mmCIF file of C-alpha atoms in Angstrom:
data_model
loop_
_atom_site.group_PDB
_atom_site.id
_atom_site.type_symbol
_atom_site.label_atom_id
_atom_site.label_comp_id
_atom_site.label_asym_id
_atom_site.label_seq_id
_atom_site.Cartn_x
_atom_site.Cartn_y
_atom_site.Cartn_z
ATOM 1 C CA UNK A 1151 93.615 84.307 79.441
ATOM 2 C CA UNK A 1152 92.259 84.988 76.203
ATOM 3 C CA UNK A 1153 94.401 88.213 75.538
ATOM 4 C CA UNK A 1154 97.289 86.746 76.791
ATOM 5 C CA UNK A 1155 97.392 83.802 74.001
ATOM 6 C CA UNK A 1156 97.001 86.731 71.297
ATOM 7 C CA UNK A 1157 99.966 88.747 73.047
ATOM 8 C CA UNK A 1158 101.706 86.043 72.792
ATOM 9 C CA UNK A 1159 100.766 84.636 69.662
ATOM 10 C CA UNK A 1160 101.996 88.175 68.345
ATOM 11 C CA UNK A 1161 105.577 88.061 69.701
ATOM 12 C CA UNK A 1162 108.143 88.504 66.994
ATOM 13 C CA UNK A 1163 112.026 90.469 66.651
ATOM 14 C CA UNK A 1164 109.758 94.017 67.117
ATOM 15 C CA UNK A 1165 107.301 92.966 69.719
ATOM 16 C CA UNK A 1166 108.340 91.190 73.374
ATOM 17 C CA UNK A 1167 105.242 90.637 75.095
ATOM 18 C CA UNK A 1168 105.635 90.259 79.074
ATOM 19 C CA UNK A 1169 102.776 89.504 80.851
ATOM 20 C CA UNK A 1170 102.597 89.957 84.322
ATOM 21 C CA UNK A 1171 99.318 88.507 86.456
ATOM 22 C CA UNK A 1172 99.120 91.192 89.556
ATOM 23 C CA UNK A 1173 97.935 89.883 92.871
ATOM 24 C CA UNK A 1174 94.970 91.686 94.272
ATOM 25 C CA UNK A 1175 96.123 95.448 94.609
ATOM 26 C CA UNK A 1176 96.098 97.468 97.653
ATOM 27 C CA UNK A 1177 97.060 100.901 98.988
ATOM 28 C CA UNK A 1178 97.229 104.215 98.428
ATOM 29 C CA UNK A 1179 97.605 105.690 94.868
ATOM 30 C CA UNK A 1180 96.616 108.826 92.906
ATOM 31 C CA UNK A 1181 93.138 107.181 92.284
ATOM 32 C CA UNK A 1182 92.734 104.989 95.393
ATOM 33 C CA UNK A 1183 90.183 102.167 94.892
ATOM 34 C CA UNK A 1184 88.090 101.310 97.459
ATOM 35 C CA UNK A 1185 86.306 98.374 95.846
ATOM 36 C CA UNK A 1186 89.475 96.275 96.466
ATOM 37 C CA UNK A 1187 89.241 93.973 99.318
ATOM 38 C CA UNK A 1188 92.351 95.472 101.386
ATOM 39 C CA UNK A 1189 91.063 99.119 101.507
ATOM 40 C CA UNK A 1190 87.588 98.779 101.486
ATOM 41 C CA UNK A 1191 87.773 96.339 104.744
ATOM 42 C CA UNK A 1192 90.408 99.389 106.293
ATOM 43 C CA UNK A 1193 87.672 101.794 105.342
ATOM 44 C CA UNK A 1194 84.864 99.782 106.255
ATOM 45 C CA UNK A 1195 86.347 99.656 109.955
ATOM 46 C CA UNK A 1196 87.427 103.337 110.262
ATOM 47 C CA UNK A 1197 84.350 104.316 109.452
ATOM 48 C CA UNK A 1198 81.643 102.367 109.593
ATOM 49 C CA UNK A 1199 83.290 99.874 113.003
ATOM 50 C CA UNK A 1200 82.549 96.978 111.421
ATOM 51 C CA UNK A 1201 84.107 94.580 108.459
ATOM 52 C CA UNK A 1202 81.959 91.687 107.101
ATOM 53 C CA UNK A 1203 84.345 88.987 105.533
ATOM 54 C CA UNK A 1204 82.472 86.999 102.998
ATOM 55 C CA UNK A 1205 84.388 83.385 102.442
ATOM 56 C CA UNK A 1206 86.995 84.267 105.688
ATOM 57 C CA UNK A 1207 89.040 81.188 105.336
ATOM 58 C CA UNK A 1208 89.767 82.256 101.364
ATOM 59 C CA UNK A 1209 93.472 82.411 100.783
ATOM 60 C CA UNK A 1210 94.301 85.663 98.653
ATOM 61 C CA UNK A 1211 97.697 86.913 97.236
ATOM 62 C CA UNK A 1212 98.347 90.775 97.616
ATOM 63 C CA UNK A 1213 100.600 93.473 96.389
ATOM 64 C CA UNK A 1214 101.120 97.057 97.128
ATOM 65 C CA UNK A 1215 100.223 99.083 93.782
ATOM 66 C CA UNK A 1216 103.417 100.917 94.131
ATOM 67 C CA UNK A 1217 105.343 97.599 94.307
ATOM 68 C CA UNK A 1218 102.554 96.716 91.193
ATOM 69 C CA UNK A 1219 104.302 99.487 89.393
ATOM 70 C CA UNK A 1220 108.157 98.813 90.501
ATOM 71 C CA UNK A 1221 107.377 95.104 88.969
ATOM 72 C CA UNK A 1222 106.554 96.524 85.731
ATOM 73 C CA UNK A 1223 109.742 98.651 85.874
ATOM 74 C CA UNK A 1224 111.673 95.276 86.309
ATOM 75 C CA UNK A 1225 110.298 93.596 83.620
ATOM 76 C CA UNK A 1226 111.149 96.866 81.204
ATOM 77 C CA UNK A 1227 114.870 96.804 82.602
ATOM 78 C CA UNK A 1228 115.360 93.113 82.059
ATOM 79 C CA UNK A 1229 116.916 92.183 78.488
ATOM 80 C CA UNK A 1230 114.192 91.595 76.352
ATOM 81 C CA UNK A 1231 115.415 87.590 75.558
ATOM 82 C CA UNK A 1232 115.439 86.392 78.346
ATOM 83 C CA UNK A 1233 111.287 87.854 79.579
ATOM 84 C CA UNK A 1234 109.531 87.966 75.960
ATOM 85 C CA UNK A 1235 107.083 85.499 75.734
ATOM 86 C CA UNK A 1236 107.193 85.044 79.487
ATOM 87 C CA UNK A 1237 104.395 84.733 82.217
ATOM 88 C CA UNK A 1238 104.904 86.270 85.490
ATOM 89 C CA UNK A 1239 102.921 86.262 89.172
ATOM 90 C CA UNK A 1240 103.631 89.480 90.714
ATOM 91 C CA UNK A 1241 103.599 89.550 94.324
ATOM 92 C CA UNK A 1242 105.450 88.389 97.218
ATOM 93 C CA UNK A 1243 104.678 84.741 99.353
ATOM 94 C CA UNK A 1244 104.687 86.383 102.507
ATOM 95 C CA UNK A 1245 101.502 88.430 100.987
ATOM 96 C CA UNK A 1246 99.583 85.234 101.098
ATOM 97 C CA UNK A 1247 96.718 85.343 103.937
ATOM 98 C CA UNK A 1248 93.629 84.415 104.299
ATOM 99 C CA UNK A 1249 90.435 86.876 104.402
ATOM 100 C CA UNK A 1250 90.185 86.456 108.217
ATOM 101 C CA UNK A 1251 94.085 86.983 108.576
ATOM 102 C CA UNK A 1252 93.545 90.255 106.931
ATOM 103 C CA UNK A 1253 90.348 91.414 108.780
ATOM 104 C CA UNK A 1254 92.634 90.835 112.299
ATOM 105 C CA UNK A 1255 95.542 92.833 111.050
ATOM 106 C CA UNK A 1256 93.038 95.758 110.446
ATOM 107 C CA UNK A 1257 91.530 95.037 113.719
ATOM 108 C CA UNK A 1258 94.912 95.639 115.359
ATOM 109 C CA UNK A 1259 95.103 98.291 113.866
ATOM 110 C CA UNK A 1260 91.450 99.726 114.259
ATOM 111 C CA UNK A 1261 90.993 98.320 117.479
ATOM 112 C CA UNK A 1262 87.330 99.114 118.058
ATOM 113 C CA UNK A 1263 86.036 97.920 114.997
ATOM 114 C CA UNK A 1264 84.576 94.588 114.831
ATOM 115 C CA UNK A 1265 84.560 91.375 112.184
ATOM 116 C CA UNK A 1266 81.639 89.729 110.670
ATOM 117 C CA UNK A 1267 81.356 86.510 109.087
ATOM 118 C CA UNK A 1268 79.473 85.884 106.445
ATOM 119 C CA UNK A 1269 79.383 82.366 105.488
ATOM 120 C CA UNK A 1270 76.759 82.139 103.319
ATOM 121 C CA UNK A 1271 76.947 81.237 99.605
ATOM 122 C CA UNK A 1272 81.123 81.249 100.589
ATOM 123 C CA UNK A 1273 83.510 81.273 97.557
ATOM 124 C CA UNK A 1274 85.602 77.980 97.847
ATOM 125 C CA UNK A 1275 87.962 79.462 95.376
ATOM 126 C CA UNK A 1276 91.986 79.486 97.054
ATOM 127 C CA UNK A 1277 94.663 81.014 95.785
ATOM 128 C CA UNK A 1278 98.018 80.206 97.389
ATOM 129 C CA UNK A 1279 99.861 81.561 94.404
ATOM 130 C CA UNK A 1280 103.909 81.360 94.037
ATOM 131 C CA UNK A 1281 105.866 84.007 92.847
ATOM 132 C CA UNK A 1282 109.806 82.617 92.464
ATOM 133 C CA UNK A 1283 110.000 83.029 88.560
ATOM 134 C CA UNK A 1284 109.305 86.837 89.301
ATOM 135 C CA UNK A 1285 111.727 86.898 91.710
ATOM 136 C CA UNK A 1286 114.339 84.789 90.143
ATOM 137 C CA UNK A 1287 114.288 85.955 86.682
ATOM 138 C CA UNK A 1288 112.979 90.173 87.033
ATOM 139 C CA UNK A 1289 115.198 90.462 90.781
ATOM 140 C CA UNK A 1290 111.477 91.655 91.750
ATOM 141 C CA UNK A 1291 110.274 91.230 95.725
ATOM 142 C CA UNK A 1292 107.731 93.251 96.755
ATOM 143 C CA UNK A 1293 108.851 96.181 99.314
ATOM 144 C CA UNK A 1294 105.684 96.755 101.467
ATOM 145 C CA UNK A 1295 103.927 94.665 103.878
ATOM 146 C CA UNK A 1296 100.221 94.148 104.009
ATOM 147 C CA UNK A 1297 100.498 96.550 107.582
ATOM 148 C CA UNK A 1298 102.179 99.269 105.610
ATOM 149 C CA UNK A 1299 99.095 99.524 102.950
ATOM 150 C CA UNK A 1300 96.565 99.511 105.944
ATOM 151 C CA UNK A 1301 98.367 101.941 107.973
ATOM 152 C CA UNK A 1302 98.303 104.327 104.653
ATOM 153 C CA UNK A 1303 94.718 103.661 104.635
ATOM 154 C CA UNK A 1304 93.945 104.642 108.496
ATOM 155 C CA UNK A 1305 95.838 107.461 108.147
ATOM 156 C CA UNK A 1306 94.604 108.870 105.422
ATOM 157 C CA UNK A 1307 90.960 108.572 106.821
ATOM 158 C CA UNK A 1308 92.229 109.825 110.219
ATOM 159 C CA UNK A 1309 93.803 113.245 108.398
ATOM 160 C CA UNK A 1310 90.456 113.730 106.572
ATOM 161 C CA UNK A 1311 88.279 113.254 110.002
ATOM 162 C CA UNK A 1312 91.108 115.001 111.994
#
């Protein structure tokens, strides 16, 4: 928040600051991360059979990192008037779920793997986040579903093992 008030503090004619606030990233990428809630559960029940979901009923927002990188393309097409200055969720509101939503759609799709709950010291935190300015004013809506990063995920762990 902090960096954002001096990026914007420092907008003038020769500097158009766009900030865009990414949902939590998943998917494949030339440096996959693993410590990112998405793939680390899909890797956690490939390989180890078993997902423990800390805070389940947690409401997250996701995005695809290559849809991450098609927003900031957006924002870099758009004429520079109408975004400088301007804050921007990127995501999609049909990437909204819950931890426990998540941990089922990798169970479907790593069907022998199981969930745990962990319910101590939960984070309350929620965050149901809307993303119509992105849409309306960069034309951005995310292109992959929450399946398509955790399929990429299982099948890159079944190619290595396979």
């Amino acid at each position: 928040a902090a960096s954002e008030t001096v990026l914007l503090n420092l907008k003038s004619e020769s500097f158009a600051p766009v900030i865009l606030r990414f949902a939590t990233v998943f998917g494949l990428s030339g440096r996959t991360r693993f410590d990112l809630v998405v793939n680390l559960l899909t890797a956690k029940a490939y390989v180890d059979k078993n997902m423990t979901v800390f805070g389940a009923e947690q409401t997250r927002p996701f995005i695809h990192v290559s849809d991450a990188a098609e927003s900031i393309i957006c924002a870099m097409k758009k004429n520079r008037e109408l975004v400088s200055g301007e804050i921007y969720n990127i995501g999609g509101s049909q990437l909204n779920y819950t931890l426990l939503e998540l941990a089922n759609l990798i169970k479907e799709r790593v069907p022998d793997s199981f969930i745990t709950i962990e319910n101590a010291n939960e984070d309350a935190r929620n965050y149901n986040v809307c993303f119509d300015k992105a849409f309306n004013d960069l034309s951005f809506a995310p292109k992959f579903s929450l399946e398509d990063g955790i399929d990429q995920v299982v099948n890159k762990f079944k190619k290595a093992s396979g």
